[in-house]
Tab-separated table of C-alpha atoms in Angstrom:
chain	number	residue	atom	x	y	z
A	1	MET	CA	-0.068	21.997	28.943
A	2	ALA	CA	1.542	25.301	27.877
A	3	ALA	CA	-0.142	27.028	24.605
A	4	PRO	CA	1.444	27.141	21.100
A	5	ALA	CA	3.844	29.915	20.823
A	6	HIS	CA	1.264	31.289	18.099
A	7	VAL	CA	-1.564	31.999	20.743
A	8	GLY	CA	-2.346	35.493	20.563
A	9	LYS	CA	-0.462	36.705	17.931
A	10	ARG	CA	-1.670	39.163	15.797
A	11	ILE	CA	-2.663	38.917	11.889
A	12	LEU	CA	-4.232	41.942	9.542
A	13	VAL	CA	-6.206	40.434	6.773
A	14	ILE	CA	-6.844	42.920	3.772
A	15	ASP	CA	-9.506	41.823	0.990
A	16	ASP	CA	-12.002	42.776	-0.794
A	17	ASP	CA	-13.703	39.794	-0.775
A	18	MET	CA	-15.760	39.712	2.438
A	19	SER	CA	-16.791	35.637	1.990
A	20	THR	CA	-12.603	35.450	1.771
A	21	LEU	CA	-12.074	37.619	4.341
A	22	GLU	CA	-14.952	35.834	6.773
A	23	LEU	CA	-12.950	32.614	6.247
A	24	MET	CA	-9.640	33.577	6.753
A	25	SER	CA	-10.573	35.184	9.709
A	26	THR	CA	-12.947	32.595	11.457
A	27	ILE	CA	-9.808	29.612	10.631
A	28	LEU	CA	-7.274	32.064	11.955
A	29	GLY	CA	-8.949	32.641	15.352
A	30	CYS	CA	-10.068	29.342	15.417
A	31	GLU	CA	-6.480	28.439	15.350
A	32	GLY	CA	-5.693	31.373	18.406
A	33	TYR	CA	-4.582	33.945	16.602
A	34	ARG	CA	-6.392	37.942	16.800
A	35	VAL	CA	-7.326	38.978	13.514
A	36	ALA	CA	-7.869	42.505	12.137
A	37	ALA	CA	-10.036	42.450	9.092
A	38	ALA	CA	-10.324	45.374	6.647
A	39	ARG	CA	-11.893	45.740	3.378
A	40	ASN	CA	-9.274	47.572	0.919
A	41	GLY	CA	-5.604	49.229	1.623
A	42	LEU	CA	-7.086	52.484	2.967
A	43	ASP	CA	-9.207	50.621	5.550
A	44	GLY	CA	-5.734	48.194	6.419
A	45	ILE	CA	-3.539	51.663	6.648
A	46	ASP	CA	-6.520	52.847	9.370
A	47	ARG	CA	-6.316	49.220	11.091
A	48	LEU	CA	-2.264	49.932	11.388
A	49	HIS	CA	-3.232	53.591	13.170
A	50	THR	CA	-6.011	52.113	15.563
A	51	TYR	CA	-4.927	48.480	16.639
A	52	GLU	CA	-1.945	47.152	18.108
A	53	LYS	CA	1.114	46.534	15.874
A	54	PRO	CA	0.112	43.004	14.072
A	55	ASP	CA	3.031	40.248	13.671
A	56	LEU	CA	1.682	39.289	10.311
A	57	ILE	CA	0.032	40.775	7.412
A	58	LEU	CA	-2.148	38.586	4.727
A	59	LEU	CA	-2.828	41.039	1.834
A	60	ASP	CA	-5.067	40.553	-1.350
A	61	LEU	CA	-3.351	42.322	-4.336
A	62	LYS	CA	-6.876	43.497	-6.677
A	63	MET	CA	-9.121	45.435	-4.616
A	64	PRO	CA	-11.167	49.367	-4.958
A	65	GLY	CA	-10.272	52.263	-3.462
A	66	MET	CA	-6.316	51.926	-2.660
A	67	ASP	CA	-5.102	48.202	-4.035
A	68	GLY	CA	-2.360	46.134	-2.841
A	69	GLN	CA	0.333	47.679	-4.252
A	70	GLY	CA	-0.960	51.323	-2.808
A	71	PHE	CA	-1.393	49.569	0.678
A	72	CYS	CA	2.495	48.593	0.432
A	73	GLN	CA	3.526	52.077	-0.801
A	74	ALA	CA	2.357	53.628	2.626
A	75	ARG	CA	3.653	50.670	4.633
A	76	ARG	CA	7.661	51.091	3.076
A	77	GLU	CA	7.289	54.817	4.075
A	78	ASP	CA	6.487	53.712	7.911
A	79	GLN	CA	9.686	52.293	9.435
A	80	GLY	CA	7.435	50.689	11.865
A	81	TRP	CA	4.813	48.969	9.063
A	82	ALA	CA	7.621	48.202	6.868
A	83	THR	CA	9.195	45.427	8.931
A	84	ILE	CA	5.878	43.726	9.534
A	85	PRO	CA	5.892	40.314	7.792
A	86	LEU	CA	3.774	40.503	4.290
A	87	VAL	CA	2.119	36.938	2.711
A	88	VAL	CA	0.719	38.393	-0.720
A	89	LEU	CA	-2.794	37.056	-2.245
A	90	SER	CA	-4.089	36.513	-5.486
A	91	ALA	CA	-5.510	34.491	-8.150
A	92	ALA	CA	-3.253	36.576	-10.459
A	93	GLU	CA	-1.047	34.296	-12.608
A	94	ASP	CA	2.215	36.254	-11.731
A	95	VAL	CA	1.446	36.312	-8.226
A	96	ALA	CA	5.119	35.362	-7.584
A	97	ALA	CA	6.729	37.721	-9.275
A	98	GLN	CA	4.278	40.705	-7.721
A	99	ALA	CA	4.819	38.973	-4.063
A	100	SER	CA	8.588	39.406	-5.198
A	101	LYS	CA	8.236	43.155	-5.962
A	102	LEU	CA	6.487	43.764	-3.013
A	103	ALA	CA	9.146	42.236	-1.032
A	104	ALA	CA	6.955	39.779	0.607
A	105	VAL	CA	8.062	36.726	2.498
A	106	ALA	CA	5.417	34.468	0.672
A	107	TYR	CA	2.274	34.478	-1.053
A	108	LEU	CA	-0.529	32.553	-1.539
A	109	ARG	CA	-3.000	31.941	-4.795
A	110	LYS	CA	-6.572	32.575	-4.346
A	111	PRO	CA	-8.714	30.097	-4.133
A	112	ILE	CA	-6.892	30.002	-0.493
A	113	ASP	CA	-5.925	26.170	0.562
A	114	THR	CA	-6.447	26.441	4.387
A	115	LEU	CA	-3.651	24.015	4.748
A	116	LYS	CA	-1.366	26.164	2.600
A	117	LEU	CA	-2.475	29.074	4.781
A	118	LEU	CA	-2.072	27.807	8.295
A	119	THR	CA	1.756	26.405	7.460
A	120	LEU	CA	2.722	30.114	6.268
A	121	VAL	CA	1.063	32.022	8.824
A	122	ARG	CA	2.764	29.612	11.351
A	123	GLN	CA	5.893	29.646	9.608
A	124	HIS	CA	5.721	33.636	9.342
A	125	CYS	CA	3.998	34.358	12.364
A	126	GLY	CA	3.941	31.343	15.337
A	127	LYS	CA	7.568	31.671	16.069
A	128	PRO	CA	7.888	33.024	20.209
A	129	ALA	CA	9.510	36.047	20.436
A	130	ALA	CA	12.992	36.691	20.271
A	131	ALA	CA	13.074	37.414	24.465
A	132	ASP	CA	10.838	33.726	23.999
A	133	ALA	CA	13.258	32.126	22.798
A	134	PRO	CA	15.102	29.935	23.992
A	135	ALA	CA	19.327	30.916	24.340
A	136	ASN	CA	21.598	28.745	22.420
A	137	GLY	CA	24.271	27.671	24.647
């Protein structure tokens, strides 16, 4: 039996809350995703420089050091990073508006709902690469 299309896909999770970071890393890892974790935007930028390009970024907005907005500014300045789909994570009331300003493909309210997390990740990261997709015909 073939492995699901998402197995081995890479996700960068950026969040300063260690319990949230560990929970998301564990859940996604158990689903077959390869997860890199970062504690703030600067750490996230470092991960982009030193690891394989992720297929999806999950980003908290409020963090010490470099927050989510700062991370997005740096991400936009690199053409290779700017195309990586982004999902915003936040407990803020205006998370939808903030996600829209950052050109995120989606957002999740905190505390994170595991089923919603997995659904969004599969939606934006679980698809086979274009080369692996069946041809239309």
